[in-house]
Amino acid sequence: MSQAVNSIGQLAKAAICNSLIDQTIDFIWNSLIPWKDDPDRPFAEAEEDLNAQVQNLLQSRANEEFPMVLFQHERRQEGRRKVDLSAHPAQSVVIQGVVYSKYDPIIVIEGKRLPAPTKSREREYVTGDESMTGGIQRFKLGVHGKEHETVIMLGYVQKKPFQDWYDCINTWISELAEKNPDDWSVVESLSEFQSLDSDLRARSVSVHPRTKRCRSKIIRILHFWVQCYSS
């Protein structure tokens, strides 16, 4: 499994080269600082509020700069579950042989606070309880992003440097791999870490096997983090 995971875990964009998905990923990444620095944006801490703000900013910018894509807040996934954000083509488009209409998301985004709001939810970026509240966990199990090969996890970093979170999350994954080797592996750790713009945003990537009911056997998660300190 490790060879397959490592070969796809590169940020070289070979899998989605020159597609609308690729352009949308770049647009989202390049919108993080404008969102953070928007003088009209009210202070918020809760994930729900932050996700709504990001959707508003993305759609506002897309109206002027990237009209090929529409952004939606809280897209329904499995059962009653909803992914935090999704991007849809404004008009029907074919990407890698798949037809997407304006009703079909081309990429989905899960937002998570770092740190989590309570001690009991400390590791929720990675995994949660029986209700499957973990961000990476949901993508692995196909609860979110079942029809996608590449997704985004958006981290709202409210305390500690990016490097600390990168190390911490990989420690959690290593501990899961030791305790539950049938479900987790150290090759699922985040890699290719970059902290940019004077530590205002950071990115990395991870690749995970997932359940058979998903479109592909693995999922690639792009981890986009933005500094959201209150001070």
PDB file of N, CA, C and O in Angstrom, residues 44-51 84 110-128 133-135 154-159 165 172:
ATOM      1  N   ALA A  44     -14.622  36.092  14.194  1.00  0.00           N
ATOM      2  CA  ALA A  44     -15.367  34.861  14.436  1.00  0.00           C
ATOM      3  C   ALA A  44     -14.409  33.784  14.901  1.00  0.00           C
ATOM      4  O   ALA A  44     -13.233  33.767  14.510  1.00  0.00           O
ATOM      5  N   GLU A  45     -14.892  32.870  15.718  1.00  0.00           N
ATOM      6  CA  GLU A  45     -14.099  31.732  16.182  1.00  0.00           C
ATOM      7  C   GLU A  45     -14.722  30.398  15.797  1.00  0.00           C
ATOM      8  O   GLU A  45     -14.020  29.429  15.548  1.00  0.00           O
ATOM      9  N   ALA A  46     -16.029  30.311  15.784  1.00  0.00           N
ATOM     10  CA  ALA A  46     -16.727  29.052  15.533  1.00  0.00           C
ATOM     11  C   ALA A  46     -16.533  28.604  14.084  1.00  0.00           C
ATOM     12  O   ALA A  46     -16.530  29.428  13.163  1.00  0.00           O
ATOM     13  N   GLU A  47     -16.399  27.283  13.891  1.00  0.00           N
ATOM     14  CA  GLU A  47     -16.205  26.744  12.550  1.00  0.00           C
ATOM     15  C   GLU A  47     -17.337  27.140  11.603  1.00  0.00           C
ATOM     16  O   GLU A  47     -17.095  27.511  10.452  1.00  0.00           O
ATOM     17  N   GLU A  48     -18.564  27.047  12.080  1.00  0.00           N
ATOM     18  CA  GLU A  48     -19.704  27.355  11.226  1.00  0.00           C
ATOM     19  C   GLU A  48     -19.625  28.782  10.695  1.00  0.00           C
ATOM     20  O   GLU A  48     -19.864  29.033   9.505  1.00  0.00           O
ATOM     21  N   ASP A  49     -19.264  29.720  11.567  1.00  0.00           N
ATOM     22  CA  ASP A  49     -19.150  31.117  11.149  1.00  0.00           C
ATOM     23  C   ASP A  49     -17.982  31.317  10.195  1.00  0.00           C
ATOM     24  O   ASP A  49     -18.086  32.042   9.193  1.00  0.00           O
ATOM     25  N   LEU A  50     -16.850  30.689  10.500  1.00  0.00           N
ATOM     26  CA  LEU A  50     -15.671  30.826   9.648  1.00  0.00           C
ATOM     27  C   LEU A  50     -15.928  30.225   8.274  1.00  0.00           C
ATOM     28  O   LEU A  50     -15.551  30.808   7.247  1.00  0.00           O
ATOM     29  N   ASN A  51     -16.575  29.063   8.223  1.00  0.00           N
ATOM     30  CA  ASN A  51     -16.889  28.445   6.936  1.00  0.00           C
ATOM     31  C   ASN A  51     -17.804  29.328   6.098  1.00  0.00           C
ATOM     32  O   ASN A  51     -17.617  29.473   4.885  1.00  0.00           O
ATOM     33  N   ASP A  84     -18.551  21.042   4.611  1.00  0.00           N
ATOM     34  CA  ASP A  84     -18.650  22.468   4.921  1.00  0.00           C
ATOM     35  C   ASP A  84     -18.778  23.366   3.695  1.00  0.00           C
ATOM     36  O   ASP A  84     -19.559  24.320   3.683  1.00  0.00           O
ATOM     37  N   GLU A 110     -13.602  20.593   3.836  1.00  0.00           N
ATOM     38  CA  GLU A 110     -13.970  20.441   5.244  1.00  0.00           C
ATOM     39  C   GLU A 110     -13.128  21.405   6.062  1.00  0.00           C
ATOM     40  O   GLU A 110     -11.900  21.410   5.968  1.00  0.00           O
ATOM     41  N   GLY A 111     -13.782  22.256   6.860  1.00  0.00           N
ATOM     42  CA  GLY A 111     -13.075  23.202   7.700  1.00  0.00           C
ATOM     43  C   GLY A 111     -12.953  22.705   9.129  1.00  0.00           C
ATOM     44  O   GLY A 111     -13.898  22.139   9.682  1.00  0.00           O
ATOM     45  N   LYS A 112     -11.776  22.901   9.744  1.00  0.00           N
ATOM     46  CA  LYS A 112     -11.544  22.491  11.127  1.00  0.00           C
ATOM     47  C   LYS A 112     -10.731  23.549  11.859  1.00  0.00           C
ATOM     48  O   LYS A 112      -9.752  24.079  11.329  1.00  0.00           O
ATOM     49  N   ARG A 113     -11.136  23.811  13.107  1.00  0.00           N
ATOM     50  CA  ARG A 113     -10.363  24.702  13.962  1.00  0.00           C
ATOM     51  C   ARG A 113      -9.170  23.958  14.548  1.00  0.00           C
ATOM     52  O   ARG A 113      -9.251  22.783  14.884  1.00  0.00           O
ATOM     53  N   LEU A 114      -8.069  24.663  14.652  1.00  0.00           N
ATOM     54  CA  LEU A 114      -6.876  24.151  15.324  1.00  0.00           C
ATOM     55  C   LEU A 114      -6.431  25.195  16.339  1.00  0.00           C
ATOM     56  O   LEU A 114      -5.966  26.269  15.943  1.00  0.00           O
ATOM     57  N   PRO A 115      -6.588  24.923  17.644  1.00  0.00           N
ATOM     58  CA  PRO A 115      -7.067  23.669  18.228  1.00  0.00           C
ATOM     59  C   PRO A 115      -8.582  23.514  18.145  1.00  0.00           C
ATOM     60  O   PRO A 115      -9.305  24.488  17.888  1.00  0.00           O
ATOM     61  N   ALA A 116      -9.046  22.281  18.413  1.00  0.00           N
ATOM     62  CA  ALA A 116     -10.479  22.025  18.504  1.00  0.00           C
ATOM     63  C   ALA A 116     -11.058  22.806  19.680  1.00  0.00           C
ATOM     64  O   ALA A 116     -10.335  23.165  20.622  1.00  0.00           O
ATOM     65  N   PRO A 117     -12.362  23.075  19.669  1.00  0.00           N
ATOM     66  CA  PRO A 117     -12.946  23.928  20.710  1.00  0.00           C
ATOM     67  C   PRO A 117     -12.937  23.347  22.119  1.00  0.00           C
ATOM     68  O   PRO A 117     -12.996  24.105  23.091  1.00  0.00           O
ATOM     69  N   THR A 118     -12.867  22.020  22.257  1.00  0.00           N
ATOM     70  CA  THR A 118     -12.848  21.407  23.585  1.00  0.00           C
ATOM     71  C   THR A 118     -11.797  20.306  23.640  1.00  0.00           C
ATOM     72  O   THR A 118     -11.413  19.744  22.612  1.00  0.00           O
ATOM     73  N   LYS A 119     -11.360  19.985  24.858  1.00  0.00           N
ATOM     74  CA  LYS A 119     -10.351  18.943  25.058  1.00  0.00           C
ATOM     75  C   LYS A 119     -10.853  17.594  24.567  1.00  0.00           C
ATOM     76  O   LYS A 119     -10.083  16.810  24.007  1.00  0.00           O
ATOM     77  N   SER A 120     -12.128  17.321  24.751  1.00  0.00           N
ATOM     78  CA  SER A 120     -12.684  16.035  24.345  1.00  0.00           C
ATOM     79  C   SER A 120     -12.658  15.853  22.825  1.00  0.00           C
ATOM     80  O   SER A 120     -12.719  14.731  22.329  1.00  0.00           O
ATOM     81  N   ARG A 121     -12.550  16.953  22.097  1.00  0.00           N
ATOM     82  CA  ARG A 121     -12.522  16.900  20.627  1.00  0.00           C
ATOM     83  C   ARG A 121     -11.120  17.232  20.094  1.00  0.00           C
ATOM     84  O   ARG A 121     -10.958  17.580  18.934  1.00  0.00           O
ATOM     85  N   GLU A 122     -10.118  17.077  20.925  1.00  0.00           N
ATOM     86  CA  GLU A 122      -8.759  17.528  20.629  1.00  0.00           C
ATOM     87  C   GLU A 122      -8.234  17.027  19.292  1.00  0.00           C
ATOM     88  O   GLU A 122      -7.593  17.761  18.541  1.00  0.00           O
ATOM     89  N   ARG A 123      -8.506  15.756  18.975  1.00  0.00           N
ATOM     90  CA  ARG A 123      -7.934  15.155  17.770  1.00  0.00           C
ATOM     91  C   ARG A 123      -8.918  15.119  16.604  1.00  0.00           C
ATOM     92  O   ARG A 123      -8.744  14.340  15.665  1.00  0.00           O
ATOM     93  N   GLU A 124      -9.920  15.969  16.636  1.00  0.00           N
ATOM     94  CA  GLU A 124     -10.995  15.925  15.654  1.00  0.00           C
ATOM     95  C   GLU A 124     -10.527  16.258  14.241  1.00  0.00           C
ATOM     96  O   GLU A 124     -11.197  15.916  13.273  1.00  0.00           O
ATOM     97  N   TYR A 125      -9.403  16.916  14.083  1.00  0.00           N
ATOM     98  CA  TYR A 125      -8.880  17.150  12.737  1.00  0.00           C
ATOM     99  C   TYR A 125      -8.611  15.818  12.042  1.00  0.00           C
ATOM    100  O   TYR A 125      -8.790  15.693  10.827  1.00  0.00           O
ATOM    101  N   VAL A 126      -8.212  14.813  12.848  1.00  0.00           N
ATOM    102  CA  VAL A 126      -7.875  13.502  12.301  1.00  0.00           C
ATOM    103  C   VAL A 126      -9.014  12.517  12.480  1.00  0.00           C
ATOM    104  O   VAL A 126      -9.510  11.911  11.524  1.00  0.00           O
ATOM    105  N   THR A 127      -9.445  12.312  13.727  1.00  0.00           N
ATOM    106  CA  THR A 127     -10.436  11.281  14.016  1.00  0.00           C
ATOM    107  C   THR A 127     -11.311  11.706  15.182  1.00  0.00           C
ATOM    108  O   THR A 127     -10.913  12.539  16.001  1.00  0.00           O
ATOM    109  N   GLY A 128     -12.495  11.131  15.252  1.00  0.00           N
ATOM    110  CA  GLY A 128     -13.429  11.461  16.318  1.00  0.00           C
ATOM    111  C   GLY A 128     -14.003  10.210  16.955  1.00  0.00           C
ATOM    112  O   GLY A 128     -13.405   9.136  16.916  1.00  0.00           O
ATOM    113  N   THR A 133     -16.742  12.140  13.704  1.00  0.00           N
ATOM    114  CA  THR A 133     -16.583  13.587  13.644  1.00  0.00           C
ATOM    115  C   THR A 133     -15.214  14.009  13.111  1.00  0.00           C
ATOM    116  O   THR A 133     -14.989  15.192  12.874  1.00  0.00           O
ATOM    117  N   GLY A 134     -14.284  13.076  12.956  1.00  0.00           N
ATOM    118  CA  GLY A 134     -12.942  13.428  12.505  1.00  0.00           C
ATOM    119  C   GLY A 134     -12.904  13.839  11.048  1.00  0.00           C
ATOM    120  O   GLY A 134     -13.572  13.232  10.197  1.00  0.00           O
ATOM    121  N   GLY A 135     -12.100  14.877  10.729  1.00  0.00           N
ATOM    122  CA  GLY A 135     -12.026  15.366   9.367  1.00  0.00           C
ATOM    123  C   GLY A 135     -11.432  14.363   8.400  1.00  0.00           C
ATOM    124  O   GLY A 135     -12.073  13.963   7.416  1.00  0.00           O
ATOM    125  N   LEU A 154      -9.473  22.601   5.269  1.00  0.00           N
ATOM    126  CA  LEU A 154      -9.109  23.986   5.566  1.00  0.00           C
ATOM    127  C   LEU A 154      -8.959  24.137   7.071  1.00  0.00           C
ATOM    128  O   LEU A 154      -9.927  23.980   7.823  1.00  0.00           O
ATOM    129  N   GLY A 155      -7.743  24.407   7.519  1.00  0.00           N
ATOM    130  CA  GLY A 155      -7.464  24.539   8.939  1.00  0.00           C
ATOM    131  C   GLY A 155      -7.426  25.990   9.368  1.00  0.00           C
ATOM    132  O   GLY A 155      -6.628  26.774   8.848  1.00  0.00           O
ATOM    133  N   TYR A 156      -8.303  26.334  10.338  1.00  0.00           N
ATOM    134  CA  TYR A 156      -8.307  27.673  10.925  1.00  0.00           C
ATOM    135  C   TYR A 156      -7.419  27.645  12.159  1.00  0.00           C
ATOM    136  O   TYR A 156      -7.837  27.199  13.229  1.00  0.00           O
ATOM    137  N   VAL A 157      -6.181  28.075  12.013  1.00  0.00           N
ATOM    138  CA  VAL A 157      -5.195  27.942  13.084  1.00  0.00           C
ATOM    139  C   VAL A 157      -5.305  29.145  14.020  1.00  0.00           C
ATOM    140  O   VAL A 157      -4.964  30.268  13.655  1.00  0.00           O
ATOM    141  N   GLN A 158      -5.779  28.880  15.232  1.00  0.00           N
ATOM    142  CA  GLN A 158      -6.067  29.940  16.198  1.00  0.00           C
ATOM    143  C   GLN A 158      -5.039  30.019  17.319  1.00  0.00           C
ATOM    144  O   GLN A 158      -5.046  30.987  18.085  1.00  0.00           O
ATOM    145  N   LYS A 159      -4.189  29.012  17.413  1.00  0.00           N
ATOM    146  CA  LYS A 159      -3.104  29.019  18.399  1.00  0.00           C
ATOM    147  C   LYS A 159      -1.957  28.182  17.852  1.00  0.00           C
ATOM    148  O   LYS A 159      -2.173  27.261  17.070  1.00  0.00           O
ATOM    149  N   TRP A 165       1.486  22.196  14.571  1.00  0.00           N
ATOM    150  CA  TRP A 165       0.308  21.415  14.187  1.00  0.00           C
ATOM    151  C   TRP A 165       0.673  20.305  13.217  1.00  0.00           C
ATOM    152  O   TRP A 165       0.117  19.199  13.296  1.00  0.00           O
ATOM    153  N   TRP A 172      -0.421  12.082  16.015  1.00  0.00           N
ATOM    154  CA  TRP A 172      -1.719  11.424  16.199  1.00  0.00           C
ATOM    155  C   TRP A 172      -1.908  10.283  15.203  1.00  0.00           C
ATOM    156  O   TRP A 172      -2.399   9.206  15.565  1.00  0.00           O
TER     157      TRP A 172
END
